[in-house]
GROMACS .gro file of C-alpha atoms in nm:
model
  174
    1GLN     CA    1   2.109   7.702  14.431
    2SER     CA    2   1.780   7.607  14.548
    3PRO     CA    3   1.658   7.791  14.829
    4PRO     CA    4   1.907   8.090  14.951
    5ARG     CA    5   2.189   8.000  15.131
    6SER     CA    6   2.184   7.637  15.020
    7TYR     CA    7   2.417   7.500  14.755
    8ILE     CA    8   2.446   7.232  14.497
    9TYR     CA    9   2.815   7.138  14.483
   10GLN     CA   10   2.947   7.026  14.183
   11LYS     CA   11   3.279   6.832  14.167
   12ARG     CA   12   3.559   7.030  13.998
   13TRP     CA   13   3.936   7.000  13.958
   14VAL     CA   14   4.071   7.332  14.100
   15LYS     CA   15   4.459   7.497  14.030
   16LEU     CA   16   4.605   7.775  14.174
   17ASP     CA   17   4.894   7.950  13.995
   18PRO     CA   18   5.040   8.293  14.075
   19ASP     CA   19   4.804   8.491  13.853
   20TYR     CA   20   4.453   8.268  13.877
   21LEU     CA   21   4.252   8.062  14.088
   22ARG     CA   22   4.106   7.806  13.809
   23TYR     CA   23   3.821   7.565  13.819
   24PHE     CA   24   3.795   7.246  13.561
   25ASP     CA   25   3.542   6.981  13.501
   26SER     CA   26   3.850   6.726  13.521
   27GLU     CA   27   4.229   6.725  13.601
   28LYS     CA   28   4.250   6.620  13.186
   29ASP     CA   29   4.083   6.959  13.098
   30ALA     CA   30   4.336   7.215  12.939
   31TYR     CA   31   4.067   7.497  12.941
   32SER     CA   32   3.909   7.629  13.239
   33LYS     CA   33   3.541   7.689  13.313
   34ARG     CA   34   3.610   7.989  13.508
   35LEU     CA   35   3.905   8.183  13.632
   36ILE     CA   36   3.920   8.419  13.926
   37PRO     CA   37   4.252   8.664  13.910
   38VAL     CA   38   4.419   8.620  14.279
   39SER     CA   39   4.449   8.988  14.258
   40SER     CA   40   4.083   9.045  14.315
   41ILE     CA   41   4.046   8.802  14.614
   42SER     CA   42   4.007   9.031  14.931
   43ARG     CA   43   3.972   8.733  15.157
   44VAL     CA   44   3.923   8.388  15.235
   45THR     CA   45   3.739   8.232  15.513
   46SER     CA   46   3.582   7.897  15.637
   47VAL     CA   47   3.214   7.878  15.633
   48GLY     CA   48   3.153   7.505  15.799
   49ASP     CA   49   3.269   7.176  15.748
   50GLN     CA   50   3.502   7.128  15.476
   51LYS     CA   51   3.338   7.468  15.318
   52PHE     CA   52   3.502   7.777  15.244
   53GLU     CA   53   3.435   8.140  15.063
   54VAL     CA   54   3.658   8.314  14.854
   55ILE     CA   55   3.565   8.674  14.864
   56THR     CA   56   3.665   8.893  14.594
   57ASN     CA   57   3.623   9.289  14.530
   58ASN     CA   58   3.285   9.187  14.333
   59ARG     CA   59   3.164   8.833  14.397
   60ASN     CA   60   3.205   8.535  14.649
   61PHE     CA   61   3.273   8.194  14.547
   62VAL     CA   62   3.226   7.896  14.807
   63PHE     CA   63   3.418   7.598  14.788
   64ARG     CA   64   3.380   7.258  14.970
   65ALA     CA   65   3.692   7.052  15.007
   66GLU     CA   66   3.725   6.667  15.055
   67SER     CA   67   3.778   6.721  15.420
   68ASP     CA   68   3.854   6.992  15.682
   69ALA     CA   69   4.239   6.967  15.664
   70ASP     CA   70   4.198   6.998  15.282
   71ARG     CA   71   3.989   7.277  15.334
   72ASN     CA   72   4.237   7.442  15.588
   73GLU     CA   73   4.543   7.428  15.330
   74TRP     CA   74   4.319   7.581  15.086
   75ILE     CA   75   4.228   7.851  15.290
   76ARG     CA   76   4.607   7.890  15.431
   77THR     CA   77   4.758   7.867  15.069
   78LEU     CA   78   4.509   8.126  14.928
   79GLN     CA   79   4.540   8.394  15.181
   80GLN     CA   80   4.910   8.362  15.169
   81ILE     CA   81   4.929   8.405  14.787
   82ALA     CA   82   4.670   8.695  14.802
   83GLU     CA   83   4.887   8.861  15.064
   84GLU     CA   84   5.175   8.850  14.868
   85ARG     CA   85   5.017   9.003  14.565
   86LYS     CA   86   4.902   9.259  14.732
   87SER     CA   87   5.220   9.347  14.884
   88LYS     CA   88   5.428   9.328  14.545
   89ALA     CA   89   5.109   9.546  14.387
   90LEU     CA   90   5.169   9.811  14.685
   91GLU     CA   91   5.550   9.801  14.615
   92ARG     CA   92   5.480   9.849  14.231
   93THR     CA   93   5.247  10.124  14.299
   94SER     CA   94   5.434  10.341  14.548
   95LEU     CA   95   5.764  10.269  14.287
   96MET     CA   96   5.590  10.350  13.957
   97SER     CA   97   5.330  10.602  14.140
   98LEU     CA   98   5.068  10.418  13.945
   99ALA     CA   99   4.700  10.373  14.057
  100THR     CA  100   4.643  10.091  13.882
  101ASP     CA  101   4.723   9.703  13.904
  102SER     CA  102   5.046   9.731  13.627
  103THR     CA  103   5.015   9.352  13.588
  104THR     CA  104   4.710   9.365  13.419
  105GLU     CA  105   4.772   9.359  13.063
  106PRO     CA  106   4.571   9.636  12.838
  107ALA     CA  107   4.360   9.501  12.561
  108ASP     CA  108   4.461   9.473  12.201
  109LYS     CA  109   4.113   9.389  12.099
  110SER     CA  110   3.792   9.331  12.258
  111GLY     CA  111   3.430   9.258  12.160
  112PHE     CA  112   3.150   9.012  12.141
  113LEU     CA  113   3.202   8.690  11.923
  114GLU     CA  114   2.998   8.343  11.864
  115LEU     CA  115   3.145   8.080  11.971
  116ARG     CA  116   3.020   7.729  11.872
  117GLY     CA  117   2.934   7.541  12.176
  118PHE     CA  118   2.799   7.867  12.355
  119LYS     CA  119   2.419   7.983  12.312
  120HIS     CA  120   2.513   8.345  12.374
  121LYS     CA  121   2.798   8.576  12.244
  122LEU     CA  122   3.135   8.566  12.456
  123PHE     CA  123   3.306   8.888  12.517
  124VAL     CA  124   3.673   8.786  12.416
  125VAL     CA  125   3.974   8.979  12.497
  126VAL     CA  126   4.339   8.975  12.328
  127ALA     CA  127   4.584   9.117  12.559
  128GLY     CA  128   4.933   9.021  12.490
  129ASP     CA  129   4.984   8.668  12.399
  130LYS     CA  130   4.667   8.560  12.578
  131VAL     CA  131   4.302   8.530  12.432
  132PHE     CA  132   4.050   8.573  12.737
  133LEU     CA  133   3.714   8.437  12.712
  134TYR     CA  134   3.429   8.594  12.940
  135LYS     CA  135   3.064   8.558  12.954
  136ASN     CA  136   2.966   8.873  12.897
  137ALA     CA  137   3.128   9.280  12.924
  138GLU     CA  138   3.026   9.290  13.287
  139ASP     CA  139   3.227   8.999  13.389
  140TYR     CA  140   3.512   9.110  13.189
  141ARG     CA  141   3.487   9.461  13.388
  142LEU     CA  142   3.480   9.218  13.705
  143GLY     CA  143   3.769   9.032  13.632
  144ILE     CA  144   3.602   8.709  13.647
  145GLY     CA  145   3.647   8.503  13.330
  146ILE     CA  146   3.571   8.144  13.188
  147THR     CA  147   3.933   8.102  13.076
  148TYR     CA  148   4.228   8.206  12.837
  149ILE     CA  149   4.407   8.064  12.575
  150GLU     CA  150   4.784   8.104  12.526
  151MET     CA  151   4.858   8.180  12.182
  152ASN     CA  152   5.204   8.096  12.162
  153VAL     CA  153   5.057   7.734  12.136
  154GLY     CA  154   4.798   7.798  11.917
  155ASN     CA  155   4.716   7.965  11.563
  156VAL     CA  156   4.420   8.139  11.381
  157LYS     CA  157   4.284   8.016  11.042
  158GLU     CA  158   4.038   8.169  10.840
  159VAL     CA  159   3.729   7.971  10.782
  160ASP     CA  160   3.491   8.188  10.572
  161ARG     CA  161   3.431   8.539  10.520
  162ARG     CA  162   3.265   8.572  10.905
  163GLY     CA  163   3.453   8.267  11.091
  164PHE     CA  164   3.794   8.176  11.207
  165ASP     CA  165   3.933   7.861  11.417
  166LEU     CA  166   4.180   7.897  11.660
  167THR     CA  167   4.335   7.601  11.685
  168THR     CA  168   4.555   7.463  11.996
  169PRO     CA  169   4.721   7.112  12.090
  170TYR     CA  170   4.413   7.063  12.314
  171ARG     CA  171   4.127   7.203  12.134
  172ILE     CA  172   3.982   7.395  11.851
  173PHE     CA  173   3.777   7.722  11.898
  174ARG     CA  174   3.560   7.804  11.640
   0.00000   0.00000   0.00000
């Protein structure tokens, strides 16, 4: 960002699934640069020509589509999936009398690790069969991550007394 409210856009490939809005450098990438939980999306609004804002509980993300029609389709789809997710969460909460989102898996293990290719240590969370990468513990608390690795396609190999490789068909995380 340059001056306030002035954005420099970077072209990204964006995928939406039932749990996350994720963006990648290209459509060929297996691991995202950022993931936004659908459950954290509170509102999606148009903010001008081709632009729309995804408003979460803690942060706002501005996207620019290739056309106004494309922007409108993204807004409609994101609003629909966010509403469906909220109504399902409300049903679960009332049925189970829980105050928390029951789709959030508790962490089996979490902490800071060095990852080759990153300047700073990342906050890493193992939850169920996934390993989530976050820039820091605050982003973990906010639910805004970098990516996740599905361990059903990966394996772990000790490299030395302080290091290990997490190998997937797409990339080796060292």
